[in-house]
mmCIF file of C-alpha atoms and ligand atoms in Angstrom:
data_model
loop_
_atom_site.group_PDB
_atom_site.id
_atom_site.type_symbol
_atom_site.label_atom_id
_atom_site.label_comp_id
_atom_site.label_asym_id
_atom_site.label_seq_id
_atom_site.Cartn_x
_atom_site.Cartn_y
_atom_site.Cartn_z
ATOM 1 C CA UNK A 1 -31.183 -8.609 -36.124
ATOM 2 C CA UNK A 2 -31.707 -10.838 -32.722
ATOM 3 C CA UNK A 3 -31.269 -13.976 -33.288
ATOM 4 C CA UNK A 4 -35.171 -15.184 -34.506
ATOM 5 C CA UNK A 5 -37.208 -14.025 -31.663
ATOM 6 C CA UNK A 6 -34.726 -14.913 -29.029
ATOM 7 C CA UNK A 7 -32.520 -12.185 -27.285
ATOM 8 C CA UNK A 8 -29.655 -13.740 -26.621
ATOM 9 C CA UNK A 9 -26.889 -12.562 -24.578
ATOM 10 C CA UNK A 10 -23.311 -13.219 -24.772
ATOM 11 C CA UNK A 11 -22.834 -14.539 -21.328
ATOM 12 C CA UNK A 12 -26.120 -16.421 -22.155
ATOM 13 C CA UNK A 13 -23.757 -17.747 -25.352
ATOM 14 C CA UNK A 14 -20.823 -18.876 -24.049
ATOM 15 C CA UNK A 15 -22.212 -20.408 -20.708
ATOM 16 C CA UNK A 16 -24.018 -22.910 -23.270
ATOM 17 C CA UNK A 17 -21.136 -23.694 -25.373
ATOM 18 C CA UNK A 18 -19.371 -24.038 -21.906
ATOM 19 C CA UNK A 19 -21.966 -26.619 -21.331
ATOM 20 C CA UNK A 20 -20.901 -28.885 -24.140
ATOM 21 C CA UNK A 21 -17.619 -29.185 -22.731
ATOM 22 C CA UNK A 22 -18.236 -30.764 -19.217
ATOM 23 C CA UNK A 23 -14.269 -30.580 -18.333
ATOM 24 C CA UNK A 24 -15.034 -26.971 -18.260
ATOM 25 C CA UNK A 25 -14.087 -25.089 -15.061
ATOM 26 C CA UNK A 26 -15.780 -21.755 -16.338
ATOM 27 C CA UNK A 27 -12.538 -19.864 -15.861
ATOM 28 C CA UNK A 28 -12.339 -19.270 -19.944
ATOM 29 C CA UNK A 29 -16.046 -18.134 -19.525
ATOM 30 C CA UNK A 30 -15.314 -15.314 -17.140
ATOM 31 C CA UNK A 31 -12.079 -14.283 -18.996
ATOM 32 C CA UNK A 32 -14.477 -13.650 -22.039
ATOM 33 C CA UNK A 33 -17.016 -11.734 -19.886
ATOM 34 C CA UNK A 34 -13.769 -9.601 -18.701
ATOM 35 C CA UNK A 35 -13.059 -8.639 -22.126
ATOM 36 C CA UNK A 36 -16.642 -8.115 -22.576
ATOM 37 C CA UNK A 37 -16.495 -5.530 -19.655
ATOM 38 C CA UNK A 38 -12.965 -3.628 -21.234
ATOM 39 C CA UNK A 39 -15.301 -3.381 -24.633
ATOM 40 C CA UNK A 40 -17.533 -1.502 -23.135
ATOM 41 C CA UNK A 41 -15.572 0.758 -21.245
ATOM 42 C CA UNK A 42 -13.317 1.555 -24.546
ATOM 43 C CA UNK A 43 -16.628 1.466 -26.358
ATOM 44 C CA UNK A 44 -18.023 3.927 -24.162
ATOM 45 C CA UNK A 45 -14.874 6.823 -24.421
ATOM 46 C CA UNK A 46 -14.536 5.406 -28.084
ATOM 47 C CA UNK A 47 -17.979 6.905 -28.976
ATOM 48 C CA UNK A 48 -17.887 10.170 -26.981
ATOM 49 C CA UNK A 49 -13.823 10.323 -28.055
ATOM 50 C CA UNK A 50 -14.382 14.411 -30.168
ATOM 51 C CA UNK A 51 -16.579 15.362 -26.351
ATOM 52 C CA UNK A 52 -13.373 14.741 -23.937
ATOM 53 C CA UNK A 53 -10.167 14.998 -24.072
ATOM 54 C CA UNK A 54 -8.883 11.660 -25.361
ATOM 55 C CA UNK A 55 -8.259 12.334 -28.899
ATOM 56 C CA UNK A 56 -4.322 13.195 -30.106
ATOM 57 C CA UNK A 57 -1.078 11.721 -29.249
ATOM 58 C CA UNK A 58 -0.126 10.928 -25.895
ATOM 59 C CA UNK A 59 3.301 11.392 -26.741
ATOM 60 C CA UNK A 60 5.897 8.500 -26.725
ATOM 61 C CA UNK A 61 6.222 5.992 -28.970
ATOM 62 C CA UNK A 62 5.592 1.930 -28.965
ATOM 63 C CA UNK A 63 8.135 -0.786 -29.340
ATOM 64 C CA UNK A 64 7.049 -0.591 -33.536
ATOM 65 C CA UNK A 65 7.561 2.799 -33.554
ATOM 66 C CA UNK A 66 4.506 4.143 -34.085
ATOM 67 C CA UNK A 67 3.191 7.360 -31.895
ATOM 68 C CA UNK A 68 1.261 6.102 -29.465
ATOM 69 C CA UNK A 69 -2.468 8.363 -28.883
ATOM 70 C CA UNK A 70 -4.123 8.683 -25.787
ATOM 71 C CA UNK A 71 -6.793 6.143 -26.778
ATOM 72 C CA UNK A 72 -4.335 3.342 -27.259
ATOM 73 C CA UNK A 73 -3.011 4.063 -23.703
ATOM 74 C CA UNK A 74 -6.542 4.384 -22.064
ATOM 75 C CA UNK A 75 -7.533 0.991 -23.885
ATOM 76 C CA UNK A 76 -4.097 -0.708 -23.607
ATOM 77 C CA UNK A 77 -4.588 -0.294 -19.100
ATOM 78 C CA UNK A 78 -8.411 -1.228 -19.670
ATOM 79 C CA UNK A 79 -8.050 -4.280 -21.428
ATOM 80 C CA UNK A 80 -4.764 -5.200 -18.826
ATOM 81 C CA UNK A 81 -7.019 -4.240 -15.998
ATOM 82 C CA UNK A 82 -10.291 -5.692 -16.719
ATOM 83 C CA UNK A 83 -8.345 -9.430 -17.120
ATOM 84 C CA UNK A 84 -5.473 -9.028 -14.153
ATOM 85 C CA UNK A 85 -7.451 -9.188 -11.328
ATOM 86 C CA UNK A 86 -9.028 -11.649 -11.548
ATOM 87 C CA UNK A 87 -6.885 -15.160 -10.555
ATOM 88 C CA UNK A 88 -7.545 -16.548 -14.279
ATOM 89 C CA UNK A 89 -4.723 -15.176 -15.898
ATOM 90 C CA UNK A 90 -1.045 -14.907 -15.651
ATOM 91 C CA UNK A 91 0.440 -12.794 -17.750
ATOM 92 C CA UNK A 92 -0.487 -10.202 -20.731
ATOM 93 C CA UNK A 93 1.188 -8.705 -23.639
ATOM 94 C CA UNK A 94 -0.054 -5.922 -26.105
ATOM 95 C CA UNK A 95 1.480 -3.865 -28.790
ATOM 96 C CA UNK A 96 1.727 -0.710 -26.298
ATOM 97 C CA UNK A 97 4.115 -2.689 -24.115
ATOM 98 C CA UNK A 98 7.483 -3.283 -24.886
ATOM 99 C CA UNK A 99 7.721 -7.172 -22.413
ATOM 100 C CA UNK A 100 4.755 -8.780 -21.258
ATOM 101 C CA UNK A 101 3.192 -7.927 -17.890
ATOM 102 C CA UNK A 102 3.175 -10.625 -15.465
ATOM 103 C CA UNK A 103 0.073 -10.684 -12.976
ATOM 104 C CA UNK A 104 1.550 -7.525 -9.823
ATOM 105 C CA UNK A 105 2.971 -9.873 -6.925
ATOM 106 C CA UNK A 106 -0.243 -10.347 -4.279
ATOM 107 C CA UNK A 107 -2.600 -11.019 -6.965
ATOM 108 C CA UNK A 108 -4.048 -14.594 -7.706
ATOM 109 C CA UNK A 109 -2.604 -16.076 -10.705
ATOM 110 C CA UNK A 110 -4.183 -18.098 -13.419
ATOM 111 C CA UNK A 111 -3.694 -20.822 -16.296
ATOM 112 C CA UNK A 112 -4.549 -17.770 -19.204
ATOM 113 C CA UNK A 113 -2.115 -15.694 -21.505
ATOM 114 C CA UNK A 114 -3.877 -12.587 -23.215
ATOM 115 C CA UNK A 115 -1.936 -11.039 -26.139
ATOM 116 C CA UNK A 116 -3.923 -8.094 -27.439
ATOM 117 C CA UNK A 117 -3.544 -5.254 -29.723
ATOM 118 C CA UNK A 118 -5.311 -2.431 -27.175
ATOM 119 C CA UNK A 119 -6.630 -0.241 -30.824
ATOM 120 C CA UNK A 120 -5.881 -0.848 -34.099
ATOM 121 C CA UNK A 121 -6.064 1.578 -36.600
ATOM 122 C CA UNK A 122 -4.472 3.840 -34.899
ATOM 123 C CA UNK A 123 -4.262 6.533 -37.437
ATOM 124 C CA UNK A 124 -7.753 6.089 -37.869
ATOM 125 C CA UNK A 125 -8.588 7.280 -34.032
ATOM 126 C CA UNK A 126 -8.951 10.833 -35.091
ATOM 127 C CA UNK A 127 -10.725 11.289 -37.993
ATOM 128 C CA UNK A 128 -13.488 9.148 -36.745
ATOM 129 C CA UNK A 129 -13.154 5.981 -38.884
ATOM 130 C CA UNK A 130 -13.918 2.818 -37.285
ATOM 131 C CA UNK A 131 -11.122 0.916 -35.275
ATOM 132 C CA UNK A 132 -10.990 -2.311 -33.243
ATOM 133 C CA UNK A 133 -9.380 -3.886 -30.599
ATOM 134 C CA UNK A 134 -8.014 -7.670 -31.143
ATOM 135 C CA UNK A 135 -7.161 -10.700 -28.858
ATOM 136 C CA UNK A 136 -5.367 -13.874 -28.492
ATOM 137 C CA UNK A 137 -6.056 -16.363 -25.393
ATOM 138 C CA UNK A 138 -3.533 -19.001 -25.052
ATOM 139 C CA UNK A 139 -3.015 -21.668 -21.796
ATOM 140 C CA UNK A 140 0.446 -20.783 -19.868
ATOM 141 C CA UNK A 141 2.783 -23.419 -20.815
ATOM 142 C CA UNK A 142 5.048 -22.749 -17.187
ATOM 143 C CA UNK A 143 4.990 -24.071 -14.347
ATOM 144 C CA UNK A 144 1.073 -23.349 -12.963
ATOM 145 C CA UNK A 145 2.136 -21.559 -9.461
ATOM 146 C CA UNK A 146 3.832 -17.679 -10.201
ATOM 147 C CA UNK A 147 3.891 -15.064 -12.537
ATOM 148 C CA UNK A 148 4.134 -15.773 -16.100
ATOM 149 C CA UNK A 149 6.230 -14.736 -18.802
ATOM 150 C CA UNK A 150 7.673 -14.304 -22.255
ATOM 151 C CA UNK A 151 7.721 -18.345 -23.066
ATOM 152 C CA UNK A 152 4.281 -18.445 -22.089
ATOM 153 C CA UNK A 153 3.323 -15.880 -24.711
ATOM 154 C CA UNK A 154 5.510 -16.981 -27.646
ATOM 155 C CA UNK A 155 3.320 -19.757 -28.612
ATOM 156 C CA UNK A 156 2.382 -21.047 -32.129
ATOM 157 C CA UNK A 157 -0.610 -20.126 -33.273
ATOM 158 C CA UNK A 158 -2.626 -23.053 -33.379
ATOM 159 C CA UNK A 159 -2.311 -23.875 -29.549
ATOM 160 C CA UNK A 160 -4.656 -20.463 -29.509
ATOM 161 C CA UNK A 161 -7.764 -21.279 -26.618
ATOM 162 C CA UNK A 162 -9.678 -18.264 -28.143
ATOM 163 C CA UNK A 163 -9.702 -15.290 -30.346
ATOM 164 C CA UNK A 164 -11.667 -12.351 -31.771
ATOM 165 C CA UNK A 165 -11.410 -8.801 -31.883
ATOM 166 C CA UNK A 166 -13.911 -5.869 -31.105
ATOM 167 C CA UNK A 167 -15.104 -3.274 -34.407
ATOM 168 C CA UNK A 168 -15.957 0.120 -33.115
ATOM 169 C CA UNK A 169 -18.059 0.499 -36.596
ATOM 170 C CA UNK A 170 -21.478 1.860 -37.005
ATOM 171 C CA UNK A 171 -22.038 -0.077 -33.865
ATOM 172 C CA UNK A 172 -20.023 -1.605 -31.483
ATOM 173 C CA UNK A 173 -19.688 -5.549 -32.425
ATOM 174 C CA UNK A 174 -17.576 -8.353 -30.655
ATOM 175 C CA UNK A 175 -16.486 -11.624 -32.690
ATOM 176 C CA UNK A 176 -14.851 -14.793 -31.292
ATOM 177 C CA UNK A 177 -14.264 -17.874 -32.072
ATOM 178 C CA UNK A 178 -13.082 -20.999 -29.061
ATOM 179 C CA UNK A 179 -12.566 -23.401 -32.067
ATOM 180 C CA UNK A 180 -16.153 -24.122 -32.175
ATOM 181 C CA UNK A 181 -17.361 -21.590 -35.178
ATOM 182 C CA UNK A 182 -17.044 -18.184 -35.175
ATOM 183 C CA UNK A 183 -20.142 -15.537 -33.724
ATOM 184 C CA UNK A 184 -20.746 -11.864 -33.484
ATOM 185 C CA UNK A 185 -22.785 -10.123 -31.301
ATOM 186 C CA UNK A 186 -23.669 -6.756 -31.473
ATOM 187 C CA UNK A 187 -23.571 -3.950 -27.944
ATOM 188 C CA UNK A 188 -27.360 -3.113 -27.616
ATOM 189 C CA UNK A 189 -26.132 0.529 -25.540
ATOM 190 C CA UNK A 190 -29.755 1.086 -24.372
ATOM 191 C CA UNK A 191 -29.393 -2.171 -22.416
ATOM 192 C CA UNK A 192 -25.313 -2.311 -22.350
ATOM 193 C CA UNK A 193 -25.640 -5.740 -23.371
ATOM 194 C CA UNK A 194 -23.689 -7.672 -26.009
ATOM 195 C CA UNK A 195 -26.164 -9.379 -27.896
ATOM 196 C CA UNK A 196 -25.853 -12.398 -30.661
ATOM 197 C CA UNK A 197 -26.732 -10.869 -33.799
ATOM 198 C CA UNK A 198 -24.256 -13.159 -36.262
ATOM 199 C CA UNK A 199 -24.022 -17.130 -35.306
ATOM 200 C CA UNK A 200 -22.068 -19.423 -37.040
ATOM 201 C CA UNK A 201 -20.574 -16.867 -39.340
ATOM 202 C CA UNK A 202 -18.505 -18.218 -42.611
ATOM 203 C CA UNK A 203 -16.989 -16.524 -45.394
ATOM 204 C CA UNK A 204 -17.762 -17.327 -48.709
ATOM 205 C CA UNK A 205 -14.428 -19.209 -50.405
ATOM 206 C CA UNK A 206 -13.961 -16.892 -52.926
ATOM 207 C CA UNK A 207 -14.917 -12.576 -52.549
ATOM 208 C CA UNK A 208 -16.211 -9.432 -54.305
ATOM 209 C CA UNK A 209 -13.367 -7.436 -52.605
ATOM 210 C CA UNK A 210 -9.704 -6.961 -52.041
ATOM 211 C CA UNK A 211 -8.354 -4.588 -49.707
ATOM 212 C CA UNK A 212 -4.413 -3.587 -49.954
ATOM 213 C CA UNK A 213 -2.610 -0.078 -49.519
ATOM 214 C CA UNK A 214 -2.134 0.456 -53.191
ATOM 215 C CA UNK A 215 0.327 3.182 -52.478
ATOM 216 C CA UNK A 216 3.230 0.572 -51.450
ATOM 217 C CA UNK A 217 2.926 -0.992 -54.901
ATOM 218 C CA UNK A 218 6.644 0.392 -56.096
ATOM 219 C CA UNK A 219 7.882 -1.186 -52.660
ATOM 220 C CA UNK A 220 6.613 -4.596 -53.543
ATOM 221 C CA UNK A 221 7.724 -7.808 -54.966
ATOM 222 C CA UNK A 222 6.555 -8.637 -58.926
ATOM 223 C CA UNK A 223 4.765 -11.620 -57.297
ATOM 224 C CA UNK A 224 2.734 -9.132 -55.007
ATOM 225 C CA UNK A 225 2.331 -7.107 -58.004
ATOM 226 C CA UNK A 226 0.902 -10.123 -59.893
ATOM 227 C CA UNK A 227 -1.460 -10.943 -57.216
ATOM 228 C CA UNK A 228 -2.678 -7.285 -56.945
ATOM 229 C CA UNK A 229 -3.255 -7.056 -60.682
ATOM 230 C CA UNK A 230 -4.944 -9.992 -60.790
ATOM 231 C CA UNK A 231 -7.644 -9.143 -58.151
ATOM 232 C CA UNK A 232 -8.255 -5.546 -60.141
ATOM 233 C CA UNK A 233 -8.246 -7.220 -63.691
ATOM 234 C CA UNK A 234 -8.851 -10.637 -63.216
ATOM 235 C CA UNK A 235 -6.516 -13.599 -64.530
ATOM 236 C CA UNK A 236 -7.769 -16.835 -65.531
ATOM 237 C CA UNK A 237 -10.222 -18.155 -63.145
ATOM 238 C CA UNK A 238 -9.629 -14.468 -61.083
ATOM 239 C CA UNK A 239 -12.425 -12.459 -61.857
ATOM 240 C CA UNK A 240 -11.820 -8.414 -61.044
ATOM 241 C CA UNK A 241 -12.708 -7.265 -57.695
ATOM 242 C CA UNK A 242 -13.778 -4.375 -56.313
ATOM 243 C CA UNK A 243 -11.327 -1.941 -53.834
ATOM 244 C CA UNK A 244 -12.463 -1.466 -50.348
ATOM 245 C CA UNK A 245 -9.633 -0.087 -47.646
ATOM 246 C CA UNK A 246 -10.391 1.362 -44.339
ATOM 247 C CA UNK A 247 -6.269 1.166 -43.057
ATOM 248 C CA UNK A 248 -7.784 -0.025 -39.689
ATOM 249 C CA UNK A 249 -6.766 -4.287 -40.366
ATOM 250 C CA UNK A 250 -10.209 -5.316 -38.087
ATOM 251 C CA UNK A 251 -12.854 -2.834 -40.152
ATOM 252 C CA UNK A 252 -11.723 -4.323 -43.492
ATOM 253 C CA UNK A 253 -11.007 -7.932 -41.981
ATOM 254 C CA UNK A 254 -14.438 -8.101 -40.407
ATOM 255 C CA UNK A 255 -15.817 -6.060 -43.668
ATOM 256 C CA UNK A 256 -14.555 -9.195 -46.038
ATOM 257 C CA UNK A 257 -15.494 -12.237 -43.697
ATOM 258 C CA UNK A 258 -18.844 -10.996 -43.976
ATOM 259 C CA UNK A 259 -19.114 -9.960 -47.323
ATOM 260 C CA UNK A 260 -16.111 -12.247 -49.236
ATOM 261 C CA UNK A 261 -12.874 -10.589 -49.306
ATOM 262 C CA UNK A 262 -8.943 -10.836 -49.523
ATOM 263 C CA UNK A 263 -6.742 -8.774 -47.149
ATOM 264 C CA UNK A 264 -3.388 -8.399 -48.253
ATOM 265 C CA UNK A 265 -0.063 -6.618 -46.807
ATOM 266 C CA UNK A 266 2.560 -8.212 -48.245
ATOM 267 C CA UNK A 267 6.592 -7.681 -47.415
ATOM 268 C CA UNK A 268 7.790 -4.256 -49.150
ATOM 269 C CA UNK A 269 10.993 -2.161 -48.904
ATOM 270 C CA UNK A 270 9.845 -0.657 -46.123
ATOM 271 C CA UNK A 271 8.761 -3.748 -44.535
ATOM 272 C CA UNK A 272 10.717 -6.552 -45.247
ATOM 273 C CA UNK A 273 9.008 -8.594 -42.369
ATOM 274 C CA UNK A 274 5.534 -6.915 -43.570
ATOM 275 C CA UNK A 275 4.006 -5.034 -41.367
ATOM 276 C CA UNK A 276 1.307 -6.526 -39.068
ATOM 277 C CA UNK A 277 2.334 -8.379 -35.763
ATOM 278 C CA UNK A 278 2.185 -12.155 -35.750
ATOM 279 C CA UNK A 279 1.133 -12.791 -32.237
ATOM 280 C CA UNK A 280 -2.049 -10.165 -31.482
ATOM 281 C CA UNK A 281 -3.037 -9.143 -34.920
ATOM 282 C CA UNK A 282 -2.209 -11.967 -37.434
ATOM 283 C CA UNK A 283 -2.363 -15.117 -35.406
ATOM 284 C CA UNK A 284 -6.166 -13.952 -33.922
ATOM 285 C CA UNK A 285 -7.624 -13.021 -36.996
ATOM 286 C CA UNK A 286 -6.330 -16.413 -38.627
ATOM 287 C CA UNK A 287 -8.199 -18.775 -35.996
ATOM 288 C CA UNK A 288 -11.435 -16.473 -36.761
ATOM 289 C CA UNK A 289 -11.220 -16.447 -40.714
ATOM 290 C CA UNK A 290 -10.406 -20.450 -40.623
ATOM 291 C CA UNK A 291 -12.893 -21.032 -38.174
ATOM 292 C CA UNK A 292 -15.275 -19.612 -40.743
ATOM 293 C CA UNK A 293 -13.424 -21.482 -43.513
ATOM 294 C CA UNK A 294 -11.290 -19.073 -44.683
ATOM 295 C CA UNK A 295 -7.444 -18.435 -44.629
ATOM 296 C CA UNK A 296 -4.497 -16.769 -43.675
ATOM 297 C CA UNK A 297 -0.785 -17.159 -44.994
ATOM 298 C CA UNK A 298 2.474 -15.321 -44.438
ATOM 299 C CA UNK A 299 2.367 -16.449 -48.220
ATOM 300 C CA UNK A 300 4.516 -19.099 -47.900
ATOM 301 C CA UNK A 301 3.032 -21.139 -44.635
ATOM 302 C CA UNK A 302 -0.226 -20.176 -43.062
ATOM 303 C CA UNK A 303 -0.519 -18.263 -39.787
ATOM 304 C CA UNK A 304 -1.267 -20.400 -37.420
ATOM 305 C CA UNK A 305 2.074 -22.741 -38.046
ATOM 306 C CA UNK A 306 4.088 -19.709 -37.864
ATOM 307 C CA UNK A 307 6.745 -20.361 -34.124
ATOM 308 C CA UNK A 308 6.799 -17.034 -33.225
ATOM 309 C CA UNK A 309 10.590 -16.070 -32.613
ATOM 310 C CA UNK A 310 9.512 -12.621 -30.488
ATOM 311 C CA UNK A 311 7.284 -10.670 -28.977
ATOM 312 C CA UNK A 312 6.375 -7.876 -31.408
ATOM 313 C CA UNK A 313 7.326 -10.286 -34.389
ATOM 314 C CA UNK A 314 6.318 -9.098 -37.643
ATOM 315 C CA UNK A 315 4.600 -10.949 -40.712
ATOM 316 C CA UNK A 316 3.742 -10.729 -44.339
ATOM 317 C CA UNK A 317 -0.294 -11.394 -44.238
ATOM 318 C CA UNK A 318 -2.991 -12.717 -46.938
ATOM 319 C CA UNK A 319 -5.872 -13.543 -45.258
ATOM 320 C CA UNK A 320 -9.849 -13.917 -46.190
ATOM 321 C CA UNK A 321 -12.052 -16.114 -48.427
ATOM 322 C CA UNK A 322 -9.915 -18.944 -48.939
ATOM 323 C CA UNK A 323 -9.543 -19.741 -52.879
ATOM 324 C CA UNK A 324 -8.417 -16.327 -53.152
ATOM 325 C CA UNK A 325 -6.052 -16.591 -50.330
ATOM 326 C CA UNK A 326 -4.258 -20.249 -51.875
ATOM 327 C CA UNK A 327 -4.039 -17.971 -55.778
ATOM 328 C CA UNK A 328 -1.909 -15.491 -54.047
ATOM 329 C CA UNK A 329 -0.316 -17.814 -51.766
ATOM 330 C CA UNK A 330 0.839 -20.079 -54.640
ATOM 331 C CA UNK A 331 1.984 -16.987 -56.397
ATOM 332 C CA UNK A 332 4.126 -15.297 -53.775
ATOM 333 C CA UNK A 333 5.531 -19.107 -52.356
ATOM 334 C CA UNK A 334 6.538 -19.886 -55.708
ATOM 335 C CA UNK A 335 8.851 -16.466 -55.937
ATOM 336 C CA UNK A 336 10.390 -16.817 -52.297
ATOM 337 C CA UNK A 337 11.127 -20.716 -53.404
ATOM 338 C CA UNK A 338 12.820 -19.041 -56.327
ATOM 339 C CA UNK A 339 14.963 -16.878 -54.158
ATOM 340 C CA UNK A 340 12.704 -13.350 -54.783
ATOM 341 C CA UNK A 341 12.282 -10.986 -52.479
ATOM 342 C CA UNK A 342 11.169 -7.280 -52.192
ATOM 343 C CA UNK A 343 13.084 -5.014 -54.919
ATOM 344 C CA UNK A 344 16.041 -3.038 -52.678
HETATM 345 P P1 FBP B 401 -2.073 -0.417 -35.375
HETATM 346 O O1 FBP B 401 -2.900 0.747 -35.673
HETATM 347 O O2 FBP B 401 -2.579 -1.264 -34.280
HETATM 348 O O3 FBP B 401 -0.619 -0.088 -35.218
HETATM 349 O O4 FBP B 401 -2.218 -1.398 -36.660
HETATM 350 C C1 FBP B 401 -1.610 -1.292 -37.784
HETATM 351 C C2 FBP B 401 -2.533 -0.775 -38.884
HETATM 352 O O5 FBP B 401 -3.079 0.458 -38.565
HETATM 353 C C3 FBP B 401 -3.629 -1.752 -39.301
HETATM 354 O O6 FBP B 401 -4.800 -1.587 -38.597
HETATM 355 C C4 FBP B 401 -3.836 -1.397 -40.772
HETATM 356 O O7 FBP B 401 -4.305 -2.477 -41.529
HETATM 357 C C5 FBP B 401 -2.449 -0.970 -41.209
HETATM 358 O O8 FBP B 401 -1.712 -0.644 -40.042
HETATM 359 C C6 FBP B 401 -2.509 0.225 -42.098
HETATM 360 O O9 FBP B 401 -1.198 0.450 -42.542
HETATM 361 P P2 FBP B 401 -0.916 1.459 -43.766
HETATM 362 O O10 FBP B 401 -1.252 2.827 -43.278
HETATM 363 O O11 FBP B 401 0.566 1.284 -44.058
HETATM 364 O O12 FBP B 401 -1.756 1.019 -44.901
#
């Protein structure tokens, strides 16, 4: 679906929100067209992935632990080399790199911080299940001239300039919000342009589904328990919901703030911190879901007041439509204020 008649592209887009903000030096504009450029290019090797040889594990292992795959790698140095260039950033971090990469000496330096998760859904990569790439723009908070550095990626979530994350889905799609709404726009390959197909997109305050990894229910907390139950049975004003999960966090996050959804992955035995990183999966997807009037909670405090402490932080995360986000909220606050925490 263009929008109406109109084609409109996304550098079209954001050089016309750039124009209600005469302060604007343009510098955010081009950072977005650079990430715009790394979608494509991971779109691209994404979609012809089972034709080369970029499927399977590339061997080592990231600072979480998890096997890293060739596709993680190839998008991790796309997305670092498509913004480092380019005099409008400073540093980056992503999940693939163990400290943030300050801009190589001899480059020209700028005022931006990307945090970015290269691919997530990793373990989706190979069985052809869609996966997405996310990203956090904050403004360095050092000193303007040099290299940045960790302080100027451990920032709270709130001071976030921009966010959104890219679905490689049944098409490619790009959503991102600079605190003025939230919009999608959809990769048009026979023209390689990204296209607005979804303005102004908000999510309905309460869903139709939730989406959770059932299989960590023994691991969890009764108040995580309670919440689950409640979404599959219903209690009180909870009416049951139907199960959708993809185990790639931007397929069923993108899946519910369209349709009306909860995401959960609460703190378990295994993960006592939860298992989703605060600073380039859970504080990105927060700005987009409130943005579209939705929220996001650690279950206790929500997302975007979290003061991240490191670098690969982990967090508990509720996020989506957001009366179904404050029931579960309320429950699982009220049991950490009580002391509980996941069974040993
Ligand atoms: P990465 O693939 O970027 O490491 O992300 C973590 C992730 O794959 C999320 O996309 C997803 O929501 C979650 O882990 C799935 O975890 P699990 O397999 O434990 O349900």
């Amino acid at each position: 679906m263009v929008h109406g008649s109109e084609v409109i592209t996304i550098e079209r887009f954001i050089m016309e929100q750039e124009r209600l903000h005469p302060e604007a030096t343009g510098e955010l504009s081009n950072l977005l067209y650079d990430l715009c450029l790394a979608a494509k290019i991971i779109s691209r090797h994404v979609r012809r992935a089972g034709l080369t040889d970029i499927l399977g594990a590339a061997g080592p292992v990231n600072v979480s632990g998890d096997l890293q795959q060739k596709l993680d790698l190839f998008a991790n140095e796309t997305v670092r080399h498509s913004v480092q260039h380019t005099g409008r950033v400073c540093v980056t971090a992503s999940e693939e790199d163990q400290e943030p990469v300050p801009v190589p000496p001899g480059k020209p330096v700028g005022k931006y911080v990307v945090l970015y998760d290269p691919l997530d859904g990793s373990t989706n990569i190979d069985v052809n299940v869609s996966i997405g790439t996310i990203f956090s723009i904050h403004r360095r908070v050092t000193k303007k001239n040099g290299p940045g550095g960790l302080p100027d990626c451990l920032q709270v979530g709130r001071k976030q300039i921009a966010a959104g994350y890219i679905l490689y889905g049944s098409s490619t799609m790009l959503v991102y919000t600079t605190g003025q709404g939230v919009h999608g726009f959809t990769l048009d390959p026979t023209i390689g342009e990204f296209l607005l197909s979804h303005a102004d997109i908000t999510t309905p305050p309460v869903g139709k589904y939730y989406s959770v990894n059932e299989s960590n229910w023994n691991r969890w907390t009764p108040a995580a328990q309670r919440v689950v139950a409640a979404f599959k049975d219903g209690e009180g004003k909870i009416q049951p919901k139907n199960a959708r999960y993809i185990g790639s966090l931007v397929a069923d996050f993108h899946r519910n703030l369209i349709s009306g959804g909860i995401f959960l992955y609460p703190a378990d035995t295994k993960n006592p911190q939860g298992k989703l990183r605060l600073l380039y999966e859970a504080a990105p997807l927060a700005f987009v879901v409130e943005q579209a009037g939705g929220r996001a909670s650690d279950g206790c405090r929500p997302i975007l007041d979290l003061v991240p402490a490191g670098l690969h932080q982990k967090t508990p995360l509720v996020i989506g439509s957001k009366d179904d986000v404050a029931f579960a909220a309320k429950i699982l606050a009220a049991e950490a204020a009580a002391g509980g925490s996941a069974p040993k």
